Amino acid sequence: MTIAAGFVNRSGVLLCADTLVGDSQQSSYRSKIIGSRFQDGEALFGYCGVLGFSESAIQRCADVLERYRGRPRTIPAIVDSIRKIWTSACRDSHGQQTSYDQIVMAVHSKEEREVALYYSSDRVLAQSTTGFECIGIGDFMCRHLLGGDVYCGLQADLQRVFELAMCCVARVKAAMPTAIGGNLMAANLGNDGGLKLFAKLEIEWVEQYSLKFEQLASYAAFAFTEMAENSDAVFERVLKELNRESRSMREQWRAERARYAKGKFGMPPAEAYDLMYLFQQPIEEGKSSPESTTHDSQCPPASQE
């Protein structure tokens, strides 16, 4: 029960996800994007599936990354070390059965000064060739809404990709409220290894206004398919309403953004604070990140699932 997605852009790789976790008994909210910083790079993991398995498997990957003390590696070499742990965790927990616990990753190499997007399919890890990847219950709907990779890729502007990602994920969330919920999160791992977390307010703006526009557009779509006599007048009236309301919403959104200093819209969602603090800590030579054991006490070993 989740939606997580990754989007390639000119500045790096953007990961986004909802924050609802739970089972048949209870629900809670937490980040589904986990970070790792190590000697020769950084990584962001977004996950879907069973909470205990996912966080435990990711932590095992992060521990291996953070213990590495060899020569600087390329992205494929870093991913190879993750692949071994991920495959082992899936095999230990799921045997030969198909696993619905999946990850999407942004991996940065200090040696290459680049970020790449990877995703899992069952226990296989592969690099994205489409510019975006989605996992979770909303996978197919999100891909349908995106309609292709024309808005993503190495030449795509980060802000535009962020708006596209939030628009799609917000629509999936609205369509599946019992499976996807809580605050939406968006984090971009840059080509310089830096982290950009988008503010809660900015995410909510995209979510709110894109859903309002979708409702208006659906009225126009229904009117468009009506071919009865005298239906043209109704269609023209709906188009005028769509045009008027859309322009009004854009002006309202622009006015709200103008009340804040450019690019400063407040803090990210509370669930993102641990990730934010992780990237604020210096990485000392010969030492792992102090956050490398954040989830150890909360997650059972993957093999126990």
XYZ file of C-alpha atoms in Angstrom:
305
model
C 0.000 0.000 0.000
C 2.020 2.878 -1.276
C 3.117 4.989 -4.170
C 6.762 5.841 -4.716
C 8.307 7.186 -7.885
C 11.592 8.468 -9.262
C 12.136 11.099 -11.955
C 15.345 11.947 -13.792
C 15.989 15.657 -14.291
C 18.788 18.028 -15.214
C 19.761 18.533 -11.562
C 19.710 14.882 -10.465
C 16.966 12.414 -9.558
C 13.732 13.304 -7.752
C 12.058 10.732 -5.496
C 8.543 11.209 -4.170
C 6.206 9.094 -2.043
C 3.243 9.195 0.293
C 3.718 8.644 4.036
C 0.893 6.266 5.023
C 2.087 2.958 6.478
C 0.024 0.298 8.175
C -1.667 -3.083 8.077
C -5.130 -4.468 8.711
C -4.913 -3.424 12.371
C -3.499 0.109 12.433
C -1.986 2.901 10.384
C 0.668 5.530 10.997
C 2.758 7.991 9.041
C 6.481 8.001 8.314
C 8.936 8.691 5.527
C 9.144 6.052 2.811
C 12.286 7.714 1.480
C 15.429 6.644 3.341
C 18.854 8.197 2.788
C 22.385 6.862 3.044
C 25.630 8.841 2.894
C 28.935 7.050 2.514
C 32.567 7.638 1.626
C 32.190 7.766 -2.162
C 28.567 8.752 -2.672
C 24.997 9.060 -1.499
C 21.783 7.152 -2.101
C 18.057 7.651 -1.609
C 15.758 4.623 -1.340
C 12.001 4.798 -1.833
C 10.066 1.656 -0.971
C 6.710 -0.065 -1.142
C 5.523 -3.241 0.530
C 5.865 -4.635 4.038
C 7.331 -1.990 6.349
C 9.527 -4.306 8.430
C 11.075 -6.057 5.450
C 11.592 -2.892 3.390
C 13.275 -0.830 6.076
C 15.376 -3.739 7.272
C 16.575 -4.619 3.755
C 17.368 -0.995 2.971
C 19.261 -0.652 6.242
C 21.345 -3.687 5.368
C 22.195 -2.043 2.041
C 23.033 1.240 3.770
C 25.285 -0.484 6.317
C 27.318 -2.103 3.544
C 27.625 1.217 1.709
C 28.696 3.095 4.821
C 31.339 0.535 5.794
C 33.092 0.735 2.414
C 36.633 2.132 2.593
C 38.056 1.320 -0.854
C 38.734 3.396 -3.941
C 35.978 5.706 -5.245
C 33.424 3.728 -7.244
C 31.266 4.374 -10.276
C 27.483 4.231 -9.986
C 27.268 0.680 -11.421
C 29.869 -0.502 -8.893
C 27.916 1.069 -6.017
C 24.703 -0.515 -7.261
C 26.402 -3.915 -7.497
C 26.982 -3.862 -3.742
C 23.319 -2.934 -3.181
C 22.143 -5.615 -5.610
C 23.850 -8.390 -3.662
C 22.186 -7.395 -0.390
C 18.761 -6.801 -1.950
C 18.772 -10.162 -3.740
C 19.861 -11.930 -0.561
C 17.173 -10.200 1.533
C 14.430 -11.119 -0.961
C 15.615 -14.710 -1.134
C 15.801 -15.037 2.664
C 12.317 -13.612 3.198
C 10.365 -14.721 0.127
C 12.159 -17.805 -1.154
C 11.094 -18.474 -4.743
C 7.814 -16.575 -4.393
C 7.248 -13.311 -6.220
C 7.934 -10.333 -3.971
C 5.781 -7.214 -3.937
C 8.314 -5.433 -1.730
C 10.091 -3.139 -4.182
C 12.430 -0.143 -4.183
C 13.266 2.793 -6.388
C 16.696 4.396 -5.874
C 18.660 7.523 -6.681
C 22.391 6.724 -6.510
C 25.162 9.349 -6.614
C 28.846 8.701 -7.248
C 31.385 11.309 -6.159
C 33.774 9.798 -8.698
C 31.396 10.409 -11.624
C 29.575 13.429 -10.168
C 26.315 12.076 -11.493
C 23.085 10.544 -10.209
C 21.236 7.613 -11.757
C 17.759 6.188 -11.227
C 17.385 2.466 -10.473
C 14.361 0.343 -9.665
C 13.607 -3.226 -8.602
C 11.353 -5.763 -10.258
C 10.921 -8.666 -7.863
C 14.557 -9.244 -6.779
C 16.199 -7.746 -9.883
C 17.718 -4.226 -9.859
C 17.995 -2.317 -13.127
C 18.747 1.219 -14.277
C 15.792 3.164 -15.630
C 15.710 3.727 -19.387
C 12.484 5.737 -19.420
C 13.359 8.750 -17.256
C 10.852 7.776 -14.553
C 9.881 4.725 -12.514
C 6.895 3.993 -10.269
C 6.338 1.271 -7.673
C 3.474 0.369 -5.392
C -0.274 0.014 -5.673
C -0.559 3.121 -7.832
C 2.149 2.026 -10.273
C 0.043 1.524 -13.405
C -2.198 4.520 -12.809
C 0.811 6.783 -12.321
C 2.397 5.508 -15.542
C -0.868 6.091 -17.379
C -1.079 9.669 -16.138
C 2.542 10.364 -17.112
C 1.904 8.996 -20.588
C 5.602 8.735 -21.482
C 8.956 10.259 -20.657
C 8.650 13.505 -22.607
C 8.619 15.589 -19.417
C 11.544 13.837 -17.712
C 15.148 13.205 -18.586
C 18.590 14.740 -18.392
C 17.431 18.013 -19.975
C 14.287 18.454 -17.870
C 14.080 21.294 -15.355
C 13.820 20.154 -11.724
C 10.967 22.505 -10.806
C 8.901 21.375 -13.787
C 9.593 17.709 -13.018
C 8.613 18.282 -9.368
C 5.289 19.824 -10.412
C 4.622 16.974 -12.837
C 5.477 14.348 -10.211
C 3.285 15.901 -7.530
C 0.398 16.305 -9.965
C 0.487 12.610 -10.892
C 1.039 11.287 -7.370
C -1.707 13.545 -5.985
C -4.184 12.138 -8.505
C -3.235 8.567 -7.601
C -3.609 9.426 -3.908
C -7.072 10.906 -4.492
C -8.160 7.798 -6.401
C -6.917 5.357 -3.718
C -7.451 7.104 -0.350
C -7.417 3.915 1.729
C -4.083 2.740 0.323
C -2.207 5.997 -0.261
C -2.318 8.881 2.189
C -0.654 11.309 4.549
C 1.712 14.035 3.495
C 3.412 13.670 0.145
C 7.211 13.948 0.153
C 9.597 15.018 -2.603
C 13.396 14.888 -2.367
C 15.944 15.508 -5.119
C 19.433 13.987 -4.924
C 21.611 16.355 -6.925
C 24.544 15.698 -9.226
C 26.746 17.267 -6.545
C 25.452 14.845 -3.889
C 23.329 17.514 -2.206
C 19.736 17.047 -1.112
C 16.806 19.334 -1.928
C 13.636 18.721 0.078
C 10.524 20.467 -1.200
C 8.424 22.359 1.319
C 5.142 20.942 2.583
C 3.325 24.093 1.489
C 4.629 23.921 -2.074
C 3.638 20.257 -2.347
C 0.151 21.020 -1.040
C -0.308 23.808 -3.597
C 0.344 21.450 -6.495
C -1.865 18.784 -4.928
C -4.740 21.171 -4.256
C -4.841 23.089 -7.515
C -4.110 20.180 -9.850
C -7.014 18.213 -8.380
C -9.337 21.188 -8.733
C -8.344 21.572 -12.369
C -8.823 17.850 -13.000
C -12.384 18.072 -11.738
C -13.117 20.961 -14.095
C -11.435 19.187 -17.004
C -13.519 16.056 -16.411
C -16.684 18.120 -16.871
C -15.340 19.310 -20.212
C -14.453 15.742 -21.227
C -17.968 14.529 -20.454
C -19.500 17.437 -22.363
C -17.197 16.743 -25.310
C -18.575 13.211 -25.698
C -22.209 14.412 -25.725
C -23.478 14.416 -29.330
C -27.189 14.931 -28.765
C -29.047 17.735 -30.483
C -28.383 21.134 -28.877
C -25.360 19.717 -27.025
C -23.002 22.217 -28.681
C -24.345 25.030 -26.512
C -23.674 23.007 -23.367
C -20.163 22.144 -24.562
C -19.351 25.806 -25.262
C -20.663 26.837 -21.867
C -18.529 24.199 -20.117
C -15.435 25.290 -22.076
C -15.974 28.908 -21.041
C -16.377 27.849 -17.417
C -13.212 25.745 -17.618
C -11.280 28.661 -19.091
C -12.564 31.174 -16.539
C -12.070 28.974 -13.481
C -8.650 27.751 -14.624
C -7.353 31.273 -15.091
C -8.796 32.285 -11.718
C -7.092 29.364 -9.957
C -3.733 30.120 -11.597
C -3.936 33.731 -10.449
C -4.863 32.658 -6.934
C -1.969 30.182 -6.851
C 0.435 32.809 -8.176
C -0.751 35.290 -5.537
C -0.178 32.764 -2.756
C 3.354 32.049 -3.990
C 4.073 35.783 -4.164
C 3.396 36.139 -0.436
C 6.549 34.130 0.242
C 10.135 34.957 -0.578
C 11.236 33.298 -3.812
C 12.009 29.635 -3.238
C 11.391 29.868 0.530
C 8.092 28.221 1.331
C 8.856 26.879 4.785
C 9.836 23.462 6.068
C 9.340 20.073 4.388
C 6.763 17.629 5.823
C 7.605 16.531 9.353
C 8.212 12.969 8.142
C 11.186 14.294 6.125
C 13.089 15.792 9.076
C 15.320 12.757 9.679
C 16.335 12.785 6.028
C 17.032 16.507 6.183
C 19.217 16.172 9.297
C 21.101 13.233 7.775
C 22.308 15.351 4.887
C 23.248 18.210 7.205
C 25.765 16.034 9.072
C 29.406 15.960 7.888
C 30.845 12.633 6.783
C 34.176 12.157 8.543
C 36.888 10.088 6.900
C 36.873 6.575 8.310
C 33.511 6.958 10.055
C 29.983 6.061 9.069
C 27.092 8.491 9.153
C 25.707 8.805 12.708
C 22.245 8.088 11.300
C 23.284 4.766 9.793
C 21.488 2.823 12.533
C 18.363 4.962 12.736
C 15.991 2.073 12.008
C 17.887 -0.819 13.597
C 15.771 -1.001 16.724
C 12.498 -0.613 14.833
C 12.845 -3.235 12.086
C 13.229 -6.994 12.378
C 15.837 -8.670 10.166
C 14.570 -9.169 6.643
C 14.873 -12.940 6.963
C 12.261 -12.977 9.738
C 9.460 -11.677 7.509
